PDB file of C-alpha atoms in Angstrom:
ATOM      1  CA  UNK Q 242      83.143  54.718 -35.594  1.00 51.00           C
ATOM      2  CA  UNK Q 243      86.067  54.203 -33.242  1.00 57.00           C
ATOM      3  CA  UNK Q 244      85.111  54.323 -29.592  1.00 59.00           C
ATOM      4  CA  UNK Q 245      81.372  54.188 -30.273  1.00 59.00           C
ATOM      5  CA  UNK Q 246      79.417  52.308 -27.654  1.00 61.00           C
ATOM      6  CA  UNK Q 247      77.025  49.616 -28.718  1.00 60.00           C
ATOM      7  CA  UNK Q 248      73.588  49.874 -27.233  1.00 60.00           C
ATOM      8  CA  UNK Q 249      72.696  47.142 -24.782  1.00 63.00           C
ATOM      9  CA  UNK Q 250      69.120  46.097 -24.192  1.00 61.00           C
ATOM     10  CA  UNK Q 251      67.581  47.938 -21.285  1.00 64.00           C
ATOM     11  CA  UNK Q 252      67.327  45.873 -18.130  1.00 63.00           C
ATOM     12  CA  UNK Q 253      63.791  44.801 -17.348  1.00 57.00           C
ATOM     13  CA  UNK Q 254      61.669  47.021 -15.160  1.00 79.00           C
ATOM     14  CA  UNK Q 255      62.280  45.705 -11.612  1.00 84.00           C
ATOM     15  CA  UNK Q 256      58.605  45.919 -10.679  1.00 89.00           C
ATOM     16  CA  UNK Q 257      57.534  43.983 -13.761  1.00 89.00           C
ATOM     17  CA  UNK Q 258      60.384  41.518 -13.264  1.00 90.00           C
ATOM     18  CA  UNK Q 259      59.337  40.858  -9.668  1.00 92.00           C
ATOM     19  CA  UNK Q 260      55.664  40.506 -10.596  1.00 94.00           C
ATOM     20  CA  UNK Q 261      56.516  37.997 -13.311  1.00 94.00           C
ATOM     21  CA  UNK Q 262      58.951  36.107 -11.051  1.00 95.00           C
ATOM     22  CA  UNK Q 263      56.494  35.799  -8.173  1.00 96.00           C
ATOM     23  CA  UNK Q 264      53.689  34.627 -10.475  1.00 97.00           C
ATOM     24  CA  UNK Q 265      55.701  31.981 -12.333  1.00 97.00           C
ATOM     25  CA  UNK Q 266      56.049  33.951 -15.579  1.00 96.00           C
ATOM     26  CA  UNK Q 267      59.685  35.039 -15.345  1.00 96.00           C
ATOM     27  CA  UNK Q 268      60.877  33.139 -18.436  1.00 95.00           C
ATOM     28  CA  UNK Q 269      58.103  34.735 -20.498  1.00 93.00           C
ATOM     29  CA  UNK Q 270      59.066  38.149 -19.176  1.00 93.00           C
ATOM     30  CA  UNK Q 271      62.685  37.656 -20.250  1.00 93.00           C
ATOM     31  CA  UNK Q 272      61.682  36.318 -23.680  1.00 91.00           C
ATOM     32  CA  UNK Q 273      59.398  39.305 -24.267  1.00 89.00           C
ATOM     33  CA  UNK Q 274      62.185  41.679 -23.207  1.00 90.00           C
ATOM     34  CA  UNK Q 275      64.585  40.009 -25.658  1.00 89.00           C
ATOM     35  CA  UNK Q 276      66.934  39.040 -22.832  1.00 90.00           C
ATOM     36  CA  UNK Q 277      68.750  35.737 -22.288  1.00 92.00           C
ATOM     37  CA  UNK Q 278      66.687  33.205 -20.357  1.00 94.00           C
ATOM     38  CA  UNK Q 279      68.691  31.095 -17.887  1.00 95.00           C
ATOM     39  CA  UNK Q 280      67.607  27.496 -17.419  1.00 94.00           C
ATOM     40  CA  UNK Q 281      66.389  28.038 -13.871  1.00 96.00           C
ATOM     41  CA  UNK Q 282      63.891  30.650 -15.089  1.00 97.00           C
ATOM     42  CA  UNK Q 283      61.900  27.920 -16.842  1.00 97.00           C
ATOM     43  CA  UNK Q 284      61.489  26.084 -13.507  1.00 98.00           C
ATOM     44  CA  UNK Q 285      59.953  29.299 -12.131  1.00 98.00           C
ATOM     45  CA  UNK Q 286      56.635  28.438 -13.808  1.00 97.00           C
ATOM     46  CA  UNK Q 287      56.108  25.299 -11.724  1.00 98.00           C
ATOM     47  CA  UNK Q 288      57.904  26.619  -8.628  1.00 99.00           C
ATOM     48  CA  UNK Q 289      55.812  29.776  -8.263  1.00 98.00           C
ATOM     49  CA  UNK Q 290      52.953  29.607 -10.746  1.00 98.00           C
ATOM     50  CA  UNK Q 291      49.361  29.290  -9.615  1.00 97.00           C
ATOM     51  CA  UNK Q 292      47.431  26.081 -10.179  1.00 96.00           C
ATOM     52  CA  UNK Q 293      45.909  27.795 -13.212  1.00 95.00           C
ATOM     53  CA  UNK Q 294      49.340  28.644 -14.663  1.00 95.00           C
ATOM     54  CA  UNK Q 295      50.672  25.117 -14.130  1.00 97.00           C
ATOM     55  CA  UNK Q 296      47.528  23.472 -15.534  1.00 95.00           C
ATOM     56  CA  UNK Q 297      47.527  25.818 -18.522  1.00 93.00           C
ATOM     57  CA  UNK Q 298      51.147  25.022 -19.313  1.00 95.00           C
ATOM     58  CA  UNK Q 299      50.422  21.302 -19.021  1.00 95.00           C
ATOM     59  CA  UNK Q 300      47.421  21.540 -21.363  1.00 92.00           C
ATOM     60  CA  UNK Q 301      48.551  24.123 -23.885  1.00 79.00           C
ATOM     61  CA  UNK Q 302      51.612  22.284 -25.014  1.00 64.00           C
ATOM     62  CA  UNK Q 303      54.647  23.709 -26.647  1.00 60.00           C
ATOM     63  CA  UNK Q 304      53.437  26.456 -28.976  1.00 66.00           C
ATOM     64  CA  UNK Q 305      55.582  29.443 -28.055  1.00 72.00           C
ATOM     65  CA  UNK Q 306      55.173  32.889 -29.533  1.00 72.00           C
ATOM     66  CA  UNK Q 307      57.126  33.820 -32.656  1.00 79.00           C
ATOM     67  CA  UNK Q 308      60.711  33.527 -31.459  1.00 80.00           C
ATOM     68  CA  UNK Q 309      62.468  34.799 -34.559  1.00 84.00           C
ATOM     69  CA  UNK Q 310      66.183  34.051 -34.562  1.00 85.00           C
ATOM     70  CA  UNK Q 311      65.967  32.620 -31.022  1.00 86.00           C
ATOM     71  CA  UNK Q 312      63.731  29.713 -32.134  1.00 83.00           C
ATOM     72  CA  UNK Q 313      66.423  27.005 -31.995  1.00 87.00           C
ATOM     73  CA  UNK Q 314      67.548  28.036 -28.520  1.00 90.00           C
ATOM     74  CA  UNK Q 315      64.162  28.634 -26.889  1.00 91.00           C
ATOM     75  CA  UNK Q 316      61.833  26.015 -28.409  1.00 90.00           C
ATOM     76  CA  UNK Q 317      63.399  23.104 -26.446  1.00 93.00           C
ATOM     77  CA  UNK Q 318      62.881  25.098 -23.245  1.00 95.00           C
ATOM     78  CA  UNK Q 319      59.201  25.660 -24.025  1.00 94.00           C
ATOM     79  CA  UNK Q 320      58.859  21.907 -24.508  1.00 94.00           C
ATOM     80  CA  UNK Q 321      60.708  21.283 -21.248  1.00 96.00           C
ATOM     81  CA  UNK Q 322      58.453  23.697 -19.355  1.00 96.00           C
ATOM     82  CA  UNK Q 323      55.413  21.896 -20.757  1.00 96.00           C
ATOM     83  CA  UNK Q 324      56.869  18.571 -19.571  1.00 97.00           C
ATOM     84  CA  UNK Q 325      57.674  20.014 -16.129  1.00 98.00           C
ATOM     85  CA  UNK Q 326      54.059  21.179 -15.831  1.00 98.00           C
ATOM     86  CA  UNK Q 327      52.849  17.710 -16.864  1.00 97.00           C
ATOM     87  CA  UNK Q 328      55.071  16.087 -14.214  1.00 97.00           C
ATOM     88  CA  UNK Q 329      53.760  18.419 -11.504  1.00 98.00           C
ATOM     89  CA  UNK Q 330      50.150  17.929 -12.637  1.00 97.00           C
ATOM     90  CA  UNK Q 331      50.564  14.147 -12.589  1.00 95.00           C
ATOM     91  CA  UNK Q 332      51.953  14.338  -9.035  1.00 94.00           C
ATOM     92  CA  UNK Q 333      49.029  16.509  -7.974  1.00 93.00           C
ATOM     93  CA  UNK Q 334      46.563  14.044  -9.476  1.00 91.00           C
ATOM     94  CA  UNK Q 335      48.218  10.990  -7.905  1.00 88.00           C
ATOM     95  CA  UNK Q 336      48.666  12.444  -4.431  1.00 85.00           C
ATOM     96  CA  UNK Q 337      46.729  14.201  -1.751  1.00 81.00           C
ATOM     97  CA  UNK Q 338      49.148  17.121  -1.984  1.00 89.00           C
ATOM     98  CA  UNK Q 339      48.214  20.589  -3.033  1.00 93.00           C
ATOM     99  CA  UNK Q 340      50.391  22.621  -5.358  1.00 97.00           C
ATOM    100  CA  UNK Q 341      51.668  24.905  -2.599  1.00 97.00           C
ATOM    101  CA  UNK Q 342      53.017  21.861  -0.706  1.00 95.00           C
ATOM    102  CA  UNK Q 343      54.959  20.650  -3.755  1.00 96.00           C
ATOM    103  CA  UNK Q 344      56.219  24.143  -4.474  1.00 98.00           C
ATOM    104  CA  UNK Q 345      57.409  24.893  -0.943  1.00 97.00           C
ATOM    105  CA  UNK Q 346      58.653  21.384  -0.264  1.00 95.00           C
ATOM    106  CA  UNK Q 347      60.630  20.810  -3.451  1.00 96.00           C
ATOM    107  CA  UNK Q 348      60.278  23.162  -6.381  1.00 98.00           C
ATOM    108  CA  UNK Q 349      61.153  26.571  -4.933  1.00 98.00           C
ATOM    109  CA  UNK Q 350      64.292  25.186  -3.339  1.00 97.00           C
ATOM    110  CA  UNK Q 351      65.288  23.591  -6.638  1.00 98.00           C
ATOM    111  CA  UNK Q 352      64.641  26.849  -8.487  1.00 98.00           C
ATOM    112  CA  UNK Q 353      66.896  28.763  -6.101  1.00 97.00           C
ATOM    113  CA  UNK Q 354      69.603  26.090  -6.180  1.00 96.00           C
ATOM    114  CA  UNK Q 355      69.630  26.173  -9.979  1.00 97.00           C
ATOM    115  CA  UNK Q 356      69.808  29.972  -9.959  1.00 96.00           C
ATOM    116  CA  UNK Q 357      72.644  29.957  -7.430  1.00 96.00           C
ATOM    117  CA  UNK Q 358      74.700  27.434  -9.396  1.00 95.00           C
ATOM    118  CA  UNK Q 359      73.886  28.585 -12.937  1.00 90.00           C
ATOM    119  CA  UNK Q 360      77.330  30.150 -13.262  1.00 88.00           C
ATOM    120  CA  UNK Q 361      78.945  26.783 -12.446  1.00 90.00           C
ATOM    121  CA  UNK Q 362      76.843  24.395 -14.533  1.00 86.00           C
ATOM    122  CA  UNK Q 363      75.021  24.808 -17.799  1.00 86.00           C
ATOM    123  CA  UNK Q 364      72.046  22.489 -17.636  1.00 93.00           C
ATOM    124  CA  UNK Q 365      69.942  21.770 -20.668  1.00 95.00           C
ATOM    125  CA  UNK Q 366      66.178  21.370 -20.898  1.00 97.00           C
ATOM    126  CA  UNK Q 367      66.172  17.585 -20.475  1.00 97.00           C
ATOM    127  CA  UNK Q 368      68.424  17.642 -17.417  1.00 97.00           C
ATOM    128  CA  UNK Q 369      66.429  20.472 -15.848  1.00 97.00           C
ATOM    129  CA  UNK Q 370      63.162  18.595 -16.376  1.00 97.00           C
ATOM    130  CA  UNK Q 371      64.685  15.486 -14.786  1.00 97.00           C
ATOM    131  CA  UNK Q 372      65.763  17.569 -11.784  1.00 97.00           C
ATOM    132  CA  UNK Q 373      62.157  18.705 -11.285  1.00 98.00           C
ATOM    133  CA  UNK Q 374      60.995  15.091 -11.295  1.00 97.00           C
ATOM    134  CA  UNK Q 375      63.831  14.063  -8.962  1.00 97.00           C
ATOM    135  CA  UNK Q 376      63.029  16.872  -6.505  1.00 96.00           C
ATOM    136  CA  UNK Q 377      59.429  15.678  -6.317  1.00 96.00           C
ATOM    137  CA  UNK Q 378      60.628  12.089  -5.781  1.00 92.00           C
ATOM    138  CA  UNK Q 379      62.853  13.223  -2.905  1.00 92.00           C
ATOM    139  CA  UNK Q 380      59.922  15.081  -1.344  1.00 91.00           C
ATOM    140  CA  UNK Q 381      57.785  11.956  -1.654  1.00 84.00           C
ATOM    141  CA  UNK Q 382      60.413   9.723  -0.031  1.00 83.00           C
ATOM    142  CA  UNK Q 383      60.915  12.202   2.792  1.00 75.00           C
ATOM    143  CA  UNK Q 384      57.208  12.742   3.436  1.00 69.00           C
ATOM    144  CA  UNK Q 385      56.406  10.511   6.371  1.00 59.00           C
ATOM    145  CA  UNK Q 386      54.019  12.974   7.973  1.00 57.00           C
ATOM    146  CA  UNK Q 387      51.035  11.669   6.045  1.00 52.00           C
ATOM    147  CA  UNK Q 388      50.550  15.113   4.533  1.00 62.00           C
ATOM    148  CA  UNK Q 389      50.111  13.448   1.159  1.00 69.00           C
ATOM    149  CA  UNK Q 390      49.455  10.012  -0.159  1.00 59.00           C
ATOM    150  CA  UNK Q 391      51.168   8.755  -3.301  1.00 54.00           C
ATOM    151  CA  UNK Q 392      50.084   6.040  -5.697  1.00 52.00           C
TER     152      UNK Q 392
END
């Protein structure tokens, strides 16, 4: 039909979107809604997730839900999120830092920087995971306050 409008997916409920963002589950929220998932949204899990969320992602591995025709695009990101959670967990285990310190000192800033520049750069899962590790390294090098010890 000429002039017919195609139906777009409904935008996510703002309350649900905020709840998932603030709890580190934003990527899952977007996947469940059938919406595109930007690379920075996968960092959200380690930047804002609770210790339970981060530990669960580190332990559970890479078994995502049934992704249908989005499998090839999303599976590498699930693997990357698992690796990011492993990196954060290793840093927690090798330092005197708590998760909130790593999140506030490095990960939340990285998440926001990636979100702000996502229209300029398309970063893949491997690069994004490396940026998480690099941000934690920078925090470690800049931490002279004795707030944490590092092996």
